[in-house]
Tab-separated table of C-alpha atoms in Angstrom:
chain	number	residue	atom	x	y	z
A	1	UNK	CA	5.314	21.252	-31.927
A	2	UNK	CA	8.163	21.973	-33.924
A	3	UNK	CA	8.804	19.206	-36.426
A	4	UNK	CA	8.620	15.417	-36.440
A	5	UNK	CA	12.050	13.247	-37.904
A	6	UNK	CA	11.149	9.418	-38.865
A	7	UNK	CA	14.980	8.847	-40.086
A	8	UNK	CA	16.623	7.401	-37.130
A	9	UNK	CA	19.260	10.116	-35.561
A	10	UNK	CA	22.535	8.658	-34.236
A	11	UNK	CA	22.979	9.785	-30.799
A	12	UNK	CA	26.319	10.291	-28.632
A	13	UNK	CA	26.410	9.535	-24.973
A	14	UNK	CA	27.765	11.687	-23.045
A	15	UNK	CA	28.909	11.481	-19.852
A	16	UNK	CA	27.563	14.020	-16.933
A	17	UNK	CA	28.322	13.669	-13.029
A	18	UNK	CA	26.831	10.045	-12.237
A	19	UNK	CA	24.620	9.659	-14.791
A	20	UNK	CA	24.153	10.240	-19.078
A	21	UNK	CA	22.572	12.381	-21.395
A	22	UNK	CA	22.384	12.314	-25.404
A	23	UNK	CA	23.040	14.476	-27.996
A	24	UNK	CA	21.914	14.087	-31.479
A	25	UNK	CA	22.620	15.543	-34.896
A	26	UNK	CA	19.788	17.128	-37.314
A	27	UNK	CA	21.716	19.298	-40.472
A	28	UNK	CA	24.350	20.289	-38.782
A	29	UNK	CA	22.778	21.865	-35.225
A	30	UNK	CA	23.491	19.638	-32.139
A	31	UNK	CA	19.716	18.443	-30.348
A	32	UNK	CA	19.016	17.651	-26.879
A	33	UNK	CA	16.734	14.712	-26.152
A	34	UNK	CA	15.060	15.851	-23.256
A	35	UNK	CA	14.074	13.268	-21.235
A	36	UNK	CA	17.506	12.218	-19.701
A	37	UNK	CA	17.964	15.894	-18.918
A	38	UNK	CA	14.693	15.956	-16.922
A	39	UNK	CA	15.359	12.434	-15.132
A	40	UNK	CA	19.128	13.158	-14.482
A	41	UNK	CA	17.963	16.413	-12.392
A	42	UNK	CA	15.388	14.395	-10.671
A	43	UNK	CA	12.066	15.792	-11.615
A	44	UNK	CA	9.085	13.901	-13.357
A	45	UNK	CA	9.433	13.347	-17.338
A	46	UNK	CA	5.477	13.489	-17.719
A	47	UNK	CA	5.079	16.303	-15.866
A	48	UNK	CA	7.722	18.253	-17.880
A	49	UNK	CA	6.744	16.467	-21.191
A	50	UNK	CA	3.559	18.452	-21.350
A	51	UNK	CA	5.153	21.663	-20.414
A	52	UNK	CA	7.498	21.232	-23.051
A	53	UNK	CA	4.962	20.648	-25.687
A	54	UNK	CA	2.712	23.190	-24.938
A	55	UNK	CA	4.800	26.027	-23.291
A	56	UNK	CA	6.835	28.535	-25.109
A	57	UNK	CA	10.082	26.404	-26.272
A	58	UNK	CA	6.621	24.136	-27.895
A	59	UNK	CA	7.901	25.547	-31.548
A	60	UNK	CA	11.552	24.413	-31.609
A	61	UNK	CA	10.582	20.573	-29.970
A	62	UNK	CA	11.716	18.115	-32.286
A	63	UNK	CA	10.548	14.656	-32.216
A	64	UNK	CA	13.510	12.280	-33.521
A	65	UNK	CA	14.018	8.783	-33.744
A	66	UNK	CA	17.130	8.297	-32.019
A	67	UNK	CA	18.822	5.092	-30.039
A	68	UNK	CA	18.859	4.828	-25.998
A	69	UNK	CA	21.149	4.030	-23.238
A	70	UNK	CA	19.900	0.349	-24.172
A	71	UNK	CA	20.424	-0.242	-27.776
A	72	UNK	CA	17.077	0.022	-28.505
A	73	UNK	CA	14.923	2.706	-31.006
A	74	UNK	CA	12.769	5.500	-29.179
A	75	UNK	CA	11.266	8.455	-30.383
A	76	UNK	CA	12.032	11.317	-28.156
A	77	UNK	CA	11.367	14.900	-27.606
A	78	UNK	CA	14.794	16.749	-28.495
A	79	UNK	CA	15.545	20.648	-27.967
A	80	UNK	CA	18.254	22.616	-30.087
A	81	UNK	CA	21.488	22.545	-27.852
A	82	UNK	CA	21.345	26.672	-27.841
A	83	UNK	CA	17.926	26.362	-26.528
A	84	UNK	CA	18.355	24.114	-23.457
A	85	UNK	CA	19.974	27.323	-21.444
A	86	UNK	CA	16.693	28.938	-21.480
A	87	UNK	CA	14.667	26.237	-21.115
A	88	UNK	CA	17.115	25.185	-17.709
A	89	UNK	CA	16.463	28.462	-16.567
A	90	UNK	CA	12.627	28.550	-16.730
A	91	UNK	CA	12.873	25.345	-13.499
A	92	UNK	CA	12.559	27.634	-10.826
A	93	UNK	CA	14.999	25.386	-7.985
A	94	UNK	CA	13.481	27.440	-5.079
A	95	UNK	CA	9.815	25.790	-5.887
A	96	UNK	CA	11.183	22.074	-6.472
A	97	UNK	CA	11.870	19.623	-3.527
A	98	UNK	CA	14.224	20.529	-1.406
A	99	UNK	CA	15.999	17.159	-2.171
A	100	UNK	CA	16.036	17.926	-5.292
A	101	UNK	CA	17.333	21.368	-4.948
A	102	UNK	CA	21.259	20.644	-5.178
A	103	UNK	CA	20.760	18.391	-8.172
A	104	UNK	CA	18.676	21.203	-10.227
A	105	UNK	CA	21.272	23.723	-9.297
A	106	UNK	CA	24.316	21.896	-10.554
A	107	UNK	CA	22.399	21.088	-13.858
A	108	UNK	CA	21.712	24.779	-14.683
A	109	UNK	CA	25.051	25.918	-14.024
A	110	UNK	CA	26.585	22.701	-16.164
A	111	UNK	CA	24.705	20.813	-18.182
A	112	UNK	CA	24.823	22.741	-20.807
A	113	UNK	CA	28.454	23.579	-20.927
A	114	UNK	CA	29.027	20.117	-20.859
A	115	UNK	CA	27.106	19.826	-24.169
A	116	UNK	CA	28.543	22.569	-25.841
A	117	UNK	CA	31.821	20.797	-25.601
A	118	UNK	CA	31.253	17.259	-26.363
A	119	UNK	CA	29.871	18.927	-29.234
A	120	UNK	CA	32.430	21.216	-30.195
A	121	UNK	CA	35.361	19.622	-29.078
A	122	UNK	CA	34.224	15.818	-29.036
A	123	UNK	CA	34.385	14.880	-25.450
A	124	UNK	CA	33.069	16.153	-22.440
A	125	UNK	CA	35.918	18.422	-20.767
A	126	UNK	CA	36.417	20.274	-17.483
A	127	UNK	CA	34.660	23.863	-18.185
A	128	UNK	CA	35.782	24.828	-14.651
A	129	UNK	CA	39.238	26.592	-13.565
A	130	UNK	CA	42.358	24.679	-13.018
A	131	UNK	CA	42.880	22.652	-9.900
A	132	UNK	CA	38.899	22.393	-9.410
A	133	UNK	CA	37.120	19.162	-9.704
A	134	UNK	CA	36.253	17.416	-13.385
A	135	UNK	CA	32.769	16.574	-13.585
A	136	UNK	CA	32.968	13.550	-15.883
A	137	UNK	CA	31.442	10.567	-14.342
A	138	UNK	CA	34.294	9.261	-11.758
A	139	UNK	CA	35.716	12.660	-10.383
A	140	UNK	CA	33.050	14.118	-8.094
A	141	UNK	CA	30.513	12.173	-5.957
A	142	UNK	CA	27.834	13.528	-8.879
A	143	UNK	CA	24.078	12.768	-8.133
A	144	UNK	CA	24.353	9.435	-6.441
A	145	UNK	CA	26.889	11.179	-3.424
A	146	UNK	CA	24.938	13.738	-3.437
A	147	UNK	CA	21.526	11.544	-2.821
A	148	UNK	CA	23.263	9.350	-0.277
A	149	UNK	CA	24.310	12.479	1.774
A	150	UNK	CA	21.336	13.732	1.746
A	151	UNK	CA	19.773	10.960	2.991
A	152	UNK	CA	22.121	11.227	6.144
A	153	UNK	CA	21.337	15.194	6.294
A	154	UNK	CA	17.505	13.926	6.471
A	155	UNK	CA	17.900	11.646	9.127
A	156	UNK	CA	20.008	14.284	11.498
A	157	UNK	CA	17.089	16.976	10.979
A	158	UNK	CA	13.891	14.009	11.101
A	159	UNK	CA	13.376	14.701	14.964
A	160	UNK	CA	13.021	18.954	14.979
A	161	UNK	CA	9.317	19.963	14.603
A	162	UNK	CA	8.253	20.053	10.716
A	163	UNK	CA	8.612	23.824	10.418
A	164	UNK	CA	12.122	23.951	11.376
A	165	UNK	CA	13.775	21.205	9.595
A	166	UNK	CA	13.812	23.097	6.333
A	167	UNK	CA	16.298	25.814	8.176
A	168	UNK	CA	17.813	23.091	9.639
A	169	UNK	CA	18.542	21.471	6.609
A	170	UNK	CA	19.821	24.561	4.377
A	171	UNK	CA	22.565	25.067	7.740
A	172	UNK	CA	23.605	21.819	7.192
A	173	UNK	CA	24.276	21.867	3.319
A	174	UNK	CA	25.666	25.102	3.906
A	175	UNK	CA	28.537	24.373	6.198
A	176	UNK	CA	29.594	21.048	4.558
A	177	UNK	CA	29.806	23.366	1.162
A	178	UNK	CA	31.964	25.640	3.597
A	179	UNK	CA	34.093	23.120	5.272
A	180	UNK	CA	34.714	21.220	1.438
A	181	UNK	CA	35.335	24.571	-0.740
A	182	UNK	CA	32.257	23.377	-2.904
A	183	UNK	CA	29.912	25.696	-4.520
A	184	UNK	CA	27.220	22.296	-4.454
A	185	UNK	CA	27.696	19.187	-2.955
A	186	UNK	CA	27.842	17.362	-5.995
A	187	UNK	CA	31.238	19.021	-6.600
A	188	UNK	CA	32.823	17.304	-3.351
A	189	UNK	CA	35.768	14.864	-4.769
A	190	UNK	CA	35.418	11.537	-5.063
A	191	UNK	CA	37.433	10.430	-2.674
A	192	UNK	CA	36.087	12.805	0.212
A	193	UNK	CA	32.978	11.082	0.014
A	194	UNK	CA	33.147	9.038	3.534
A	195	UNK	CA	34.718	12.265	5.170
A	196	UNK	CA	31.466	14.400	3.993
A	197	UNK	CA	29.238	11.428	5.462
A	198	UNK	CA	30.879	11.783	8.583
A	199	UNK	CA	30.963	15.021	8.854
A	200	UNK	CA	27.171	15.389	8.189
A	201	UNK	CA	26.693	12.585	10.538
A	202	UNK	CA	29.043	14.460	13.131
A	203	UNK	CA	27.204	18.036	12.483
A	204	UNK	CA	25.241	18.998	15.957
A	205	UNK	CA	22.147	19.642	15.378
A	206	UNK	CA	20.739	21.922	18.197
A	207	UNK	CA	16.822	22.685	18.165
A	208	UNK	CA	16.978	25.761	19.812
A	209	UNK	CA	19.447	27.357	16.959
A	210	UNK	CA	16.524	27.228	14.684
A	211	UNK	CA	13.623	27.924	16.630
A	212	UNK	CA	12.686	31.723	16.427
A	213	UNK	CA	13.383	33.874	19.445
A	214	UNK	CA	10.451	35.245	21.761
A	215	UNK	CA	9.809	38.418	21.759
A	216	UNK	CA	10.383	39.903	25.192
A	217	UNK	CA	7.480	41.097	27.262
A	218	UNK	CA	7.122	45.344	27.011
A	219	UNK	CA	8.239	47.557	29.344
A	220	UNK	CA	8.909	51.266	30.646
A	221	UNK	CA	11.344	53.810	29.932
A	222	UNK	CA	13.209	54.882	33.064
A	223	UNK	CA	13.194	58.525	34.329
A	224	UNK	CA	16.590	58.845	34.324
A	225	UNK	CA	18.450	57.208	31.458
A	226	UNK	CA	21.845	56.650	31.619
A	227	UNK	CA	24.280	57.915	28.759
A	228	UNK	CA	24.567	53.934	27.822
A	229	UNK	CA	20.532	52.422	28.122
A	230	UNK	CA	18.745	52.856	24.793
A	231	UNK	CA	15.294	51.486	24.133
A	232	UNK	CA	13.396	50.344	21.035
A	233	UNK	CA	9.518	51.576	20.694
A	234	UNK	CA	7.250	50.155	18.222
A	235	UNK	CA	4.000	48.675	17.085
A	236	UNK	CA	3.675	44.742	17.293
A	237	UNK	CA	1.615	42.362	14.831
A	238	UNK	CA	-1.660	43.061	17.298
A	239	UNK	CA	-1.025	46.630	17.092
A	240	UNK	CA	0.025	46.764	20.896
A	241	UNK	CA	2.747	49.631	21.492
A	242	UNK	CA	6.161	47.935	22.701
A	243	UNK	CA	9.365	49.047	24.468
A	244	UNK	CA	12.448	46.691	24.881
A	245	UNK	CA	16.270	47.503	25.958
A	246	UNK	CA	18.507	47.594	23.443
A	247	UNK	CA	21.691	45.630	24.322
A	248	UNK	CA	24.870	47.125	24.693
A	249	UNK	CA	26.039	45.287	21.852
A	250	UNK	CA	23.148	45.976	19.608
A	251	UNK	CA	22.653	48.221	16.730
A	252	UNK	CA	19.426	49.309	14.708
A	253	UNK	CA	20.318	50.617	10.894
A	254	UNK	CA	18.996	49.760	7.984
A	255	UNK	CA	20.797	46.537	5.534
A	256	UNK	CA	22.588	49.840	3.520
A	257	UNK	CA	24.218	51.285	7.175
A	258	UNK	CA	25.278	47.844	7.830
A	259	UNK	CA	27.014	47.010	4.794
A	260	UNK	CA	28.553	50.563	5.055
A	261	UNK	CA	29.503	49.828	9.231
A	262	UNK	CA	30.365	46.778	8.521
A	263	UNK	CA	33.123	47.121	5.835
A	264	UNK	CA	34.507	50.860	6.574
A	265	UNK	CA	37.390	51.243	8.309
A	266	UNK	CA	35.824	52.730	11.727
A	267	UNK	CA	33.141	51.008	11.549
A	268	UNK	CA	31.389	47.980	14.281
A	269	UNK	CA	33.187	45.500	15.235
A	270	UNK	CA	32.215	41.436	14.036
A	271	UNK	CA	34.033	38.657	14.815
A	272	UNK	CA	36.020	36.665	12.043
A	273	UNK	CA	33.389	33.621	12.731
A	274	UNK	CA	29.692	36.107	12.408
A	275	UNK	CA	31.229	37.495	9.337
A	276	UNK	CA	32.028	34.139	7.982
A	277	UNK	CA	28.074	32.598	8.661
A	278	UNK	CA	26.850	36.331	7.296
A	279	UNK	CA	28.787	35.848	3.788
A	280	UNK	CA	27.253	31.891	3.559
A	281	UNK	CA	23.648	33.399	4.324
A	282	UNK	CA	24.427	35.675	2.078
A	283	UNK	CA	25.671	33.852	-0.823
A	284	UNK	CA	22.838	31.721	0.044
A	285	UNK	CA	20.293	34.278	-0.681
A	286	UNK	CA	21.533	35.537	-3.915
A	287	UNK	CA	21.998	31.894	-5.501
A	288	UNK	CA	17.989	31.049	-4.638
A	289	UNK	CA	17.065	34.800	-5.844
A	290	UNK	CA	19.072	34.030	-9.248
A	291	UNK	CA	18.077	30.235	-9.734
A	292	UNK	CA	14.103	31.979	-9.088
């Protein structure tokens, strides 16, 4: 552990989405005490606690005497402000709940930010660009709008079979993000916040969009191909050799060739709406690869 304080630190509250987090002063460098971080994202303080004091950021803990929400004296576990990036990066959001994945999300890309300018400037400003929403306590629907929704999105996806609701649930999140211009749905406005519900609560939520497709049974290359039939031979998961049609419509290239066919000027053609769900996969995939 780092060092122990028995003088009693004055701490600042400061405001973040629904909920509040301290920061405290030790000669001069801004401290984070790090239990309201790890409640406000949702995750277990004990659980965290230990990693904290015996992983690598064990060496810079600090515990300070320092005043809570409720008036009263606590000694907590603080981390220096420039360290609780790193240590916010180190909560992998792909191996948390996935009810908790949202929350942990918006926390790594704000949190800190937030921090840094209560600190530097006194109060907790907007960080983001102009004409997007605050995320003081009062702007956004925060943690609590975000738990109630997904509530709702767990009751729509409660009747698929268990190993589909996950992929049901991620299509969900990703077209209300779509249809409110929101990176997370924390970020949705205030004042949307019966809209979202009922647009959740609206969603149709089809079993057979999720389920994986069948493989279709093998069978033989004609004779006499025409100019248009093309088939597809391989080598299925029981090592059985397997020939299906290709559709007309079809096209077999690697994830390079269909970048390239996709965006050059004669290349295949996509409708406006498969381009749209391809970029939200998309972005999909590279925000769980970075927040891994």
């Amino acid at each position: 552990m780092g060092d122990t304080s028995t003088a009693v630190a004055k701490s600042n509250v400061i405001p973040f989405r629904s909920t509040k987090l301290l920061l405290v002063e030790r000669d001069g460098q801004p401290f984070v005490p790090m239990k309201p971080v790890v409640e406000g994202m949702g995750l277990a303080w004990q659980t965290q606690h230990r990693k904290l004091m015996a992983g690598r950021f064990a060496s810079v803990i600090t515990m300070m005497v320092t005043t809570g929400f409720d008036g009263k004296q606590y000694e907590m576990a603080c981390l220096p402000l420039k360290k609780l990036p790193g240590w916010l990066m180190s909560i992998h959001a792909s191996k948390v709940r996935p009810d908790l994945r949202e929350n942990v999300l918006v926390y790594q890309d704000e949190c800190d930010d937030a921090l840094w300018a209560y600190w530097n400037e006194g109060h907790a400003v907007n960080h983001r660009g102009p004409g997007q929403a605050m995320t003081v306590l009062g702007q956004t629907i925060g943690t609590d709008g975000f738990h109630m929704l997904g509530a709702v999105v767990k009751g729509k996806v409660s009747s698929l079979p268990a190993q589909i609701q996950r992929r049901a649930t991620a299509k969900i999140w990703s077209q209300t993000h779509a249809a409110f211009g929101v990176r997370s749905a924390a970020d949705i406005p205030a004042d949307q916040l019966d809209a979202a519900r009922n647009f959740i609560a609206a969603y149709a939520v089809l079993e057979g969009e999720f389920m994986p497709k069948e493989q279709g049974k093998s069978v033989e290359i004609p004779s006499d191909l025409s100019e248009t039939q093309r088939y597809l031979v391989f080598i299925d998961g029981f090592g059985k050799r397997q020939v299906q049609p290709v559709p007309l419509d079809a096209c077999v290239m690697s994830p390079t060739q269909f970048l390239a066919a996709v965006t050059g000027s004669n290349g295949i053609h996509v409708s406006p709406a498969a381009l749209f769900d391809f970029a939200l996969a998309a972005m999909g995939k590279v925000k769980w690869r970075v927040a891994a």
